[in-house]
N, CA, C and O atoms as CSV, one atom per row, in Angstrom:
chain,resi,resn,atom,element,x,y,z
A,1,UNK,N,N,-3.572,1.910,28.097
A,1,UNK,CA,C,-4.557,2.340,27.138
A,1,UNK,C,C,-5.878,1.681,27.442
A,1,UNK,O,O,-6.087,0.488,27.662
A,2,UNK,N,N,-6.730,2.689,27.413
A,2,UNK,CA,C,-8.335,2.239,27.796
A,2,UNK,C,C,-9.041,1.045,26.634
A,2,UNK,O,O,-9.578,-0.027,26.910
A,3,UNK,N,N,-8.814,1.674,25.270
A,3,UNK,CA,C,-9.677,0.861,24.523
A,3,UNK,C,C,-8.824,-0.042,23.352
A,3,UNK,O,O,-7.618,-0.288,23.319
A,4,UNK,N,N,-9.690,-0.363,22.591
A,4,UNK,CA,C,-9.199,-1.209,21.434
A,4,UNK,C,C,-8.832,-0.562,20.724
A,4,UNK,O,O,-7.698,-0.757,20.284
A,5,UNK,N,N,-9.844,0.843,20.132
A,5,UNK,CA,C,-9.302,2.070,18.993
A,5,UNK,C,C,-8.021,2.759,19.505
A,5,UNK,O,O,-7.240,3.088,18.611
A,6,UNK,N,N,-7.662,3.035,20.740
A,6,UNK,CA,C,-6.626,3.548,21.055
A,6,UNK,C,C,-5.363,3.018,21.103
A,6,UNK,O,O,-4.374,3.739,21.238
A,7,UNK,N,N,-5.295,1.650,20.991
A,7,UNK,CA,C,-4.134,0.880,20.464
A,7,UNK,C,C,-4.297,0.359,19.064
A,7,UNK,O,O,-3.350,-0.216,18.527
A,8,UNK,N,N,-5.415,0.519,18.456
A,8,UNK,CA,C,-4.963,0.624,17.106
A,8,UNK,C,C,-4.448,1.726,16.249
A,8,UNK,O,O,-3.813,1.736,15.194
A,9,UNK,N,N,-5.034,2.871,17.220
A,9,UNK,CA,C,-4.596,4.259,16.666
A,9,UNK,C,C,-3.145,4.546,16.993
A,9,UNK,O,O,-2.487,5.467,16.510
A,10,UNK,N,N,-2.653,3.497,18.019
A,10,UNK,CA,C,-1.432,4.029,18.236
A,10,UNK,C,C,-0.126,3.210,16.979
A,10,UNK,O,O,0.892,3.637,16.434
A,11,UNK,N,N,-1.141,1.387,16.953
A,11,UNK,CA,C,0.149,1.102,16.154
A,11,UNK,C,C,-0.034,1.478,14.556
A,11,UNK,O,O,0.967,1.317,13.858
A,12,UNK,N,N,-1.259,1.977,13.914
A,12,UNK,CA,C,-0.797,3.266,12.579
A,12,UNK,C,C,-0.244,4.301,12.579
A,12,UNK,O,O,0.187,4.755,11.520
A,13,UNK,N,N,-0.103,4.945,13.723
A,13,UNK,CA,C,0.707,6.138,14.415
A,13,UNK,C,C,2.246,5.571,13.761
A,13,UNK,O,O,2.893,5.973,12.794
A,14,UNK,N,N,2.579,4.124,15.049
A,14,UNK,CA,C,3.921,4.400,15.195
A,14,UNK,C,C,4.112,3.970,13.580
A,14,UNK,O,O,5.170,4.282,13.033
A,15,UNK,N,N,3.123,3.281,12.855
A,15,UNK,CA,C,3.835,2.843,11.368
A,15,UNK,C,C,4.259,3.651,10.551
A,15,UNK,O,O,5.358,3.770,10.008
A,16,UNK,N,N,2.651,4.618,10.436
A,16,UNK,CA,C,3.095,6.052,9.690
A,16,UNK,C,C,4.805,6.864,10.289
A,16,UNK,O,O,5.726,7.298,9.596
A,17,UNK,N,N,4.703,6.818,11.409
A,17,UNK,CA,C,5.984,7.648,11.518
A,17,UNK,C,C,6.966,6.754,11.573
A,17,UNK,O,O,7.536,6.972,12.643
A,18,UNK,N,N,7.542,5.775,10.966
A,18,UNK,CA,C,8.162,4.809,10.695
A,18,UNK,C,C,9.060,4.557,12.152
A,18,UNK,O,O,10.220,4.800,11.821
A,19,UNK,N,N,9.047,4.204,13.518
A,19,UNK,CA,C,8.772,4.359,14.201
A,19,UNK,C,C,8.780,2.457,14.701
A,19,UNK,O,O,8.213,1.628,13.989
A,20,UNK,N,N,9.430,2.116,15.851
A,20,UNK,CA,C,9.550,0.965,16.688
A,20,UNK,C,C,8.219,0.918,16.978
A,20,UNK,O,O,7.438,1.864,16.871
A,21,UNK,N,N,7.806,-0.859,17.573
A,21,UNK,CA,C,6.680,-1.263,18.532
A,21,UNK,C,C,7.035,0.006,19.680
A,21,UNK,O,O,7.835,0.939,19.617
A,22,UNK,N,N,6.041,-0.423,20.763
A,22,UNK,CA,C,5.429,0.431,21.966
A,22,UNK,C,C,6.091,-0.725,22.957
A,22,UNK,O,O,5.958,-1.939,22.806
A,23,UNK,N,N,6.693,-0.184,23.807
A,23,UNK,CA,C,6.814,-1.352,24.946
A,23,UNK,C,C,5.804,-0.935,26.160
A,23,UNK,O,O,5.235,-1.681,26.958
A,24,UNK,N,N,5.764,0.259,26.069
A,24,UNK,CA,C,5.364,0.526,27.370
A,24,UNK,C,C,4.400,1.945,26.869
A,24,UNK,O,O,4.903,2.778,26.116
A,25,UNK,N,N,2.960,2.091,27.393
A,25,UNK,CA,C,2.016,3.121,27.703
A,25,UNK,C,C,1.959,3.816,29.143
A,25,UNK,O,O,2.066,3.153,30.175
A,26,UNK,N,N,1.792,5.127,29.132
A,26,UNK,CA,C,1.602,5.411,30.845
A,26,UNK,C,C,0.220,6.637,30.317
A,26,UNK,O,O,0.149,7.227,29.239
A,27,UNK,N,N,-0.396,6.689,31.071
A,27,UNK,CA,C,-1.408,7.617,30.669
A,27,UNK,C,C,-0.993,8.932,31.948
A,27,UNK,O,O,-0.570,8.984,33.103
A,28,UNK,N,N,-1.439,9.865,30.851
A,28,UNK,CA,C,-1.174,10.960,32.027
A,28,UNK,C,C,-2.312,11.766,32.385
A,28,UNK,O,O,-2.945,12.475,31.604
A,29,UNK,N,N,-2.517,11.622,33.533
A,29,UNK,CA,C,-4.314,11.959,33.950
A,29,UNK,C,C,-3.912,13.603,34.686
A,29,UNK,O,O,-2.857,14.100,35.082
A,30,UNK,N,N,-5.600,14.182,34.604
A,30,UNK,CA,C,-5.537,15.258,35.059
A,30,UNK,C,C,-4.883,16.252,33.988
A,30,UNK,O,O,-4.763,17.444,34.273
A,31,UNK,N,N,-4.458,15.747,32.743
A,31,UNK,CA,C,-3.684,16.875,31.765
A,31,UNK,C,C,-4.718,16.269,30.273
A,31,UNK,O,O,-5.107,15.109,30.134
A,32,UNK,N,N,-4.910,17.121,29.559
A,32,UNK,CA,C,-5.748,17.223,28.062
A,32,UNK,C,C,-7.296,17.073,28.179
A,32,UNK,O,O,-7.833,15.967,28.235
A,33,UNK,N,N,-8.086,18.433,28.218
A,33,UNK,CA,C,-9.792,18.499,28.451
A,33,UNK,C,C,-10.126,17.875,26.653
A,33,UNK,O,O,-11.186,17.315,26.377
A,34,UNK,N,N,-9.336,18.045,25.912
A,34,UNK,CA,C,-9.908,17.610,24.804
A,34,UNK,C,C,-9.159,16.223,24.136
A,34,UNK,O,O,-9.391,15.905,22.970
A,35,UNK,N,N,-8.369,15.550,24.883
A,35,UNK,CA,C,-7.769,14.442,24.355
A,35,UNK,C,C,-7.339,13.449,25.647
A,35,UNK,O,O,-7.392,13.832,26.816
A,36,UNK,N,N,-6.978,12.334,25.300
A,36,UNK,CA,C,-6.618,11.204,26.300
A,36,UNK,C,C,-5.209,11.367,26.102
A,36,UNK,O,O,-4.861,11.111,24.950
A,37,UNK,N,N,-4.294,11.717,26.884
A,37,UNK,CA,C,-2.730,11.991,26.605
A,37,UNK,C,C,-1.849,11.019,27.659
A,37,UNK,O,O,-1.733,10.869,28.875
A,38,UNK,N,N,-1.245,10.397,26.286
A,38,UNK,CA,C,0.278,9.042,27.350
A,38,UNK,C,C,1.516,9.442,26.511
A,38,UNK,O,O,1.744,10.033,25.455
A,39,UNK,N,N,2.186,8.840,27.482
A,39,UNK,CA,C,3.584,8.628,27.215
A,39,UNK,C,C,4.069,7.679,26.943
A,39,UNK,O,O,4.209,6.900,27.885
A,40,UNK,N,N,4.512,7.278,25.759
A,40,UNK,CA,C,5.003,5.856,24.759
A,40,UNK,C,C,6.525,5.625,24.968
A,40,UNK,O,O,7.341,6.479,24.624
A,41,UNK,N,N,6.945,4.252,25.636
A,41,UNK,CA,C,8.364,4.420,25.111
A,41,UNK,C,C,7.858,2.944,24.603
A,41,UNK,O,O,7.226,1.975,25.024
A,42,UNK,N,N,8.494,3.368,23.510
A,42,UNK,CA,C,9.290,2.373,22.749
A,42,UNK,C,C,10.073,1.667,22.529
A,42,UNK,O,O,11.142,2.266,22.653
A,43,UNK,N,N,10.279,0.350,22.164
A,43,UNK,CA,C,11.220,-0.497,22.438
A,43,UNK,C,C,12.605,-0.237,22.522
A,43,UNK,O,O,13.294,-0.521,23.502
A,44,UNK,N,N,13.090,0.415,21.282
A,44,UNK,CA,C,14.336,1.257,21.847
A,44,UNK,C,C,14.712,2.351,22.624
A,44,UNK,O,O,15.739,3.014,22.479
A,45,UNK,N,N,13.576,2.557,23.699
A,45,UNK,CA,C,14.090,3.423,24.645
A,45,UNK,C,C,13.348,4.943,24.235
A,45,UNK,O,O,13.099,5.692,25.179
A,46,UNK,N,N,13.037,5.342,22.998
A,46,UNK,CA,C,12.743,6.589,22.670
A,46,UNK,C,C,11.193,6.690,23.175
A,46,UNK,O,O,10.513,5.667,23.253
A,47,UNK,N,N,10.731,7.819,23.474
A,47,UNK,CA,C,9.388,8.357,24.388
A,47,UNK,C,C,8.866,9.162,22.929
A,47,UNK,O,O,9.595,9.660,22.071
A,48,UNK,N,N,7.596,9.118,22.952
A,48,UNK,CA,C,6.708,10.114,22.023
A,48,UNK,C,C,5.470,10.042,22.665
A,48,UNK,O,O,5.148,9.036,23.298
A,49,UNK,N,N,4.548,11.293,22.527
A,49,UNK,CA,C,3.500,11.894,23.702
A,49,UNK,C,C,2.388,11.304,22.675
A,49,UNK,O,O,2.291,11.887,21.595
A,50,UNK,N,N,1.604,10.273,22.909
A,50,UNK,CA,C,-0.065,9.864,22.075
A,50,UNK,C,C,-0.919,10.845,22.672
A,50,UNK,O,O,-0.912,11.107,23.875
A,51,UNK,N,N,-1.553,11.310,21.936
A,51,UNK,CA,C,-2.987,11.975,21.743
A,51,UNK,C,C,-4.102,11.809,21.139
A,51,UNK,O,O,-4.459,12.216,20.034
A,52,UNK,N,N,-4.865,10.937,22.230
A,52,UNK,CA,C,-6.234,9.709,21.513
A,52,UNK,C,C,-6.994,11.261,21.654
A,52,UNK,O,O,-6.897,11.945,22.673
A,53,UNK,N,N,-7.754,11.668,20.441
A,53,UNK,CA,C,-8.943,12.367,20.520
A,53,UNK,C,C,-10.028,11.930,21.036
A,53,UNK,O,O,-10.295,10.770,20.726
A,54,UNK,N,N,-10.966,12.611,21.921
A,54,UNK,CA,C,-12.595,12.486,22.326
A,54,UNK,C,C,-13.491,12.523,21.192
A,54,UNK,O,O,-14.490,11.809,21.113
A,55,UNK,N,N,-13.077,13.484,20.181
A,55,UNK,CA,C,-14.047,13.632,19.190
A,55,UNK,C,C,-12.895,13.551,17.834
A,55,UNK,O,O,-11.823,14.154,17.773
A,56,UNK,N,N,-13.518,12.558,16.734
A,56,UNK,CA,C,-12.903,13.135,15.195
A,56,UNK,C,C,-12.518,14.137,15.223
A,56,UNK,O,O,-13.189,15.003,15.784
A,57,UNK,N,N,-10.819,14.571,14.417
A,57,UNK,CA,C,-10.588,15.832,13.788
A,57,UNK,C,C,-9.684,16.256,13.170
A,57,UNK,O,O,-8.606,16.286,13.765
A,58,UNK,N,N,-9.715,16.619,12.133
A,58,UNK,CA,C,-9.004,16.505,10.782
A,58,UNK,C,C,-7.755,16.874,11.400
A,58,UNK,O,O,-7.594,17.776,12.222
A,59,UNK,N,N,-6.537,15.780,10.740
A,59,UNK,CA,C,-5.386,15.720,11.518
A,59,UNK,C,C,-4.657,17.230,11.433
A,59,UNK,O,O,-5.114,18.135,10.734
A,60,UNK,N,N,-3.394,17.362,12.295
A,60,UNK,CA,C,-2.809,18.886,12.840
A,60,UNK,C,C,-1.927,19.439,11.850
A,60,UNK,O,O,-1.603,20.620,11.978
A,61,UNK,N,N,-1.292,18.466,10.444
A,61,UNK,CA,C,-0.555,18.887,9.732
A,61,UNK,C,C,-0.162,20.442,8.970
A,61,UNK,O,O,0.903,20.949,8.617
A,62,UNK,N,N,-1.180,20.757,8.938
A,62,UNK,CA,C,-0.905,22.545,8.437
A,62,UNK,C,C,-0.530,23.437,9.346
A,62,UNK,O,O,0.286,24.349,9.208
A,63,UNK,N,N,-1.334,23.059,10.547
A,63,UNK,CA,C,-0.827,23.757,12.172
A,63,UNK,C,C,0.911,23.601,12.365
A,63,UNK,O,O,1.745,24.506,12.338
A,64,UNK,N,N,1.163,21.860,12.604
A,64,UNK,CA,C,2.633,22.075,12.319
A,64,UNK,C,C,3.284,22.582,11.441
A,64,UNK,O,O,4.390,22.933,11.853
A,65,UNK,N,N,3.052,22.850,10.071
A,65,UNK,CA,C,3.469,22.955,9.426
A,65,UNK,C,C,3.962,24.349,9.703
A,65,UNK,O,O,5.131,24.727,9.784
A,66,UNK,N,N,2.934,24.989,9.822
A,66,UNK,CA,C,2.901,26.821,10.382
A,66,UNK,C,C,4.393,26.999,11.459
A,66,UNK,O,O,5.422,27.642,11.252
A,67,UNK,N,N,4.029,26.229,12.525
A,67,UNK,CA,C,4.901,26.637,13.524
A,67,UNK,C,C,6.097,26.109,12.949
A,67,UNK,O,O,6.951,26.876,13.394
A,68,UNK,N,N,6.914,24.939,11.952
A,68,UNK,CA,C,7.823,25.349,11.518
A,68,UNK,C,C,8.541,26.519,10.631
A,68,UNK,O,O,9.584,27.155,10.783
A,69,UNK,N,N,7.396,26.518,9.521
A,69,UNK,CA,C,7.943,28.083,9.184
A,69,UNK,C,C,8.369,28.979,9.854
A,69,UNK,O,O,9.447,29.530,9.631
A,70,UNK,N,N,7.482,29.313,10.916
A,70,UNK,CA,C,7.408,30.698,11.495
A,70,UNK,C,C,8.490,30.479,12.868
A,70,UNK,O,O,8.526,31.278,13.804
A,71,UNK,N,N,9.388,29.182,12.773
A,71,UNK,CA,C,9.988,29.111,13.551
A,71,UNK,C,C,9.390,29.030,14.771
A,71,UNK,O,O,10.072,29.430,15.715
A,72,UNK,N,N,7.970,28.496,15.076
A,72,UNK,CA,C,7.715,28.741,16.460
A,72,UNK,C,C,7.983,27.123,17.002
A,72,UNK,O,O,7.896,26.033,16.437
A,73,UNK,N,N,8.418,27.623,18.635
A,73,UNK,CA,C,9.001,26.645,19.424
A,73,UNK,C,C,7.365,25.436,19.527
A,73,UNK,O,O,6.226,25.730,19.891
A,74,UNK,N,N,8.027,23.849,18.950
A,74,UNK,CA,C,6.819,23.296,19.591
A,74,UNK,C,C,6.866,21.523,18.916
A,74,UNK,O,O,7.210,21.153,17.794
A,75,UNK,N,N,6.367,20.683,20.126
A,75,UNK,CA,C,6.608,19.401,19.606
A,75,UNK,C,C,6.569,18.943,18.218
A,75,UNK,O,O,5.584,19.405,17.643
A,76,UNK,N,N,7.191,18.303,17.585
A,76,UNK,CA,C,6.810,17.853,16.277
A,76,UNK,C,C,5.900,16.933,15.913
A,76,UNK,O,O,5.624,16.015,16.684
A,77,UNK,N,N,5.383,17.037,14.840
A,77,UNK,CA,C,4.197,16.324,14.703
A,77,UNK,C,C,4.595,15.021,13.985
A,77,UNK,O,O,4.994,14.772,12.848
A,78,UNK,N,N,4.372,14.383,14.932
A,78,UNK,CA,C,5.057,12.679,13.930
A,78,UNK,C,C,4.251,11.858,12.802
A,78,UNK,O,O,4.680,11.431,11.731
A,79,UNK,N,N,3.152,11.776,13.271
A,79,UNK,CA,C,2.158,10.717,12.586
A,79,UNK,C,C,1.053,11.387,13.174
A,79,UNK,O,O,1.274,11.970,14.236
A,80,UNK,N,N,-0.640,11.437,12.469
A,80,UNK,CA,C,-1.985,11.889,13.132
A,80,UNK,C,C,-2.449,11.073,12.004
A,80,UNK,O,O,-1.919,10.835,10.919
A,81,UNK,N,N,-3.967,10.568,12.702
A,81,UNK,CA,C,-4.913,10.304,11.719
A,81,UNK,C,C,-6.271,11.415,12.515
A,81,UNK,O,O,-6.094,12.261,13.392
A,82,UNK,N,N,-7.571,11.027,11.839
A,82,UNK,CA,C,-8.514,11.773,12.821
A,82,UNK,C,C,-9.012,11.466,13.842
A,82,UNK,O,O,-9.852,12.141,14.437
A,83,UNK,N,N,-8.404,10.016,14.324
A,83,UNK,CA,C,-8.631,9.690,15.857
A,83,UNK,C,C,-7.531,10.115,17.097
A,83,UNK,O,O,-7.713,10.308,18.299
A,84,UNK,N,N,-6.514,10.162,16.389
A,84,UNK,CA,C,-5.327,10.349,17.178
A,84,UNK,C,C,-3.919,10.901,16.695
A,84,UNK,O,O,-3.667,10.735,15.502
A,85,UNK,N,N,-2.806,11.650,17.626
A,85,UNK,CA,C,-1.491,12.340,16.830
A,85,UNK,C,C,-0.487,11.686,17.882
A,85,UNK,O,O,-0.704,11.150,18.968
A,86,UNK,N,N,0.603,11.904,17.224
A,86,UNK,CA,C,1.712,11.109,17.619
A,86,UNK,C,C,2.979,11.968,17.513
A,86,UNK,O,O,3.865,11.767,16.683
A,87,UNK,N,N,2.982,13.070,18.549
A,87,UNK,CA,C,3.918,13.991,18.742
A,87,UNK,C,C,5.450,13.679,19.331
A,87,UNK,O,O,5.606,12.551,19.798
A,88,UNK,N,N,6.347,14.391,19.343
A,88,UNK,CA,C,7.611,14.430,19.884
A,88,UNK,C,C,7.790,14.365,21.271
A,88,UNK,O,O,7.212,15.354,21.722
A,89,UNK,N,N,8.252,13.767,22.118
A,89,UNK,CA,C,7.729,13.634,23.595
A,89,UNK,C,C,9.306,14.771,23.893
A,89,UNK,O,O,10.445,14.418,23.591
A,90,UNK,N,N,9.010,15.889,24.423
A,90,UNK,CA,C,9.777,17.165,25.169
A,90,UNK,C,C,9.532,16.858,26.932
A,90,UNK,O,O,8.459,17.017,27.515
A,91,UNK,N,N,10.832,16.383,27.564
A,91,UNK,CA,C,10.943,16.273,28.906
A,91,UNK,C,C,10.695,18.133,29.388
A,91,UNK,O,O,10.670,19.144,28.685
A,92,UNK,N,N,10.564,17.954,30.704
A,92,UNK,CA,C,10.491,19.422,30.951
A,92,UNK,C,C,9.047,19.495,31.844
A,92,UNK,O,O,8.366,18.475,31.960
A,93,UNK,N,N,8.666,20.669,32.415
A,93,UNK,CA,C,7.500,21.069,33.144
A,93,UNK,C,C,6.300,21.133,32.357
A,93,UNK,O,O,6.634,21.491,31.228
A,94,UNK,N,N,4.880,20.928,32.431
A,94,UNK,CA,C,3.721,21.735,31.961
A,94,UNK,C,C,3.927,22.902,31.968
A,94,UNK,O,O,4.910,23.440,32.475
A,95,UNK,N,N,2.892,23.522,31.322
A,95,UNK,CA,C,2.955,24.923,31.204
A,95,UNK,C,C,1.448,25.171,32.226
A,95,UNK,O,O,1.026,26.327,32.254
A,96,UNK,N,N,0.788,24.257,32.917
A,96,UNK,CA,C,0.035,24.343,33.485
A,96,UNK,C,C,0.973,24.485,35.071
A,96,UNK,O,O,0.712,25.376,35.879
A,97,UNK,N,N,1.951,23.555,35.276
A,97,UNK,CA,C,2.415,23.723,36.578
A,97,UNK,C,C,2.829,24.821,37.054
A,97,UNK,O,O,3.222,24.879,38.220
């Protein structure tokens, strides 16, 4: 993690989503034009995808909310404030590759 806000954004993340310390950050470059995107594992082993925003923005909760109703396929939304979200980490390909 680059800055100071981005590890503070991460440990209200993991609090809100009631959620272990971080053992380990990996940043994943070349992927998110509108966010700073890593991969968290956590002390017990479990992975969840951080998404430090570039700019403020009112957190994703109604968006998820949508795609559960409507049954649409898609990470879960763990914890967001308006600096940053704290999604479900899904092994598997980009949809860019």
């Amino acid at each position: 993690m680059d800055t100071q806000q981005s590890k503070e954004s991460l440990t209200e993340l993991l609090r809100q989503a009631g959620l272990p310390s971080a053992e380990s950050v990996k940043a994943i470059t070349e992927r998110g034009f509108t966010n700073q995107i890593s991969i968290v594992t956590l002390v017990d082993g479990q992975r969840v995808l951080l998404r430090v925003f570039h700019k403020l923005r009112t957190p994703a909760f109604p968006r998820a909310r949508f795609f559960t109703n409507h049954n649409v396929p898609a990470p879960t939304l763990l914890a967001a404030t308006e600096h940053a979200a704290l999604e479900e980490f899904i092994d598997g390909e980009t949809l860019g590759d």
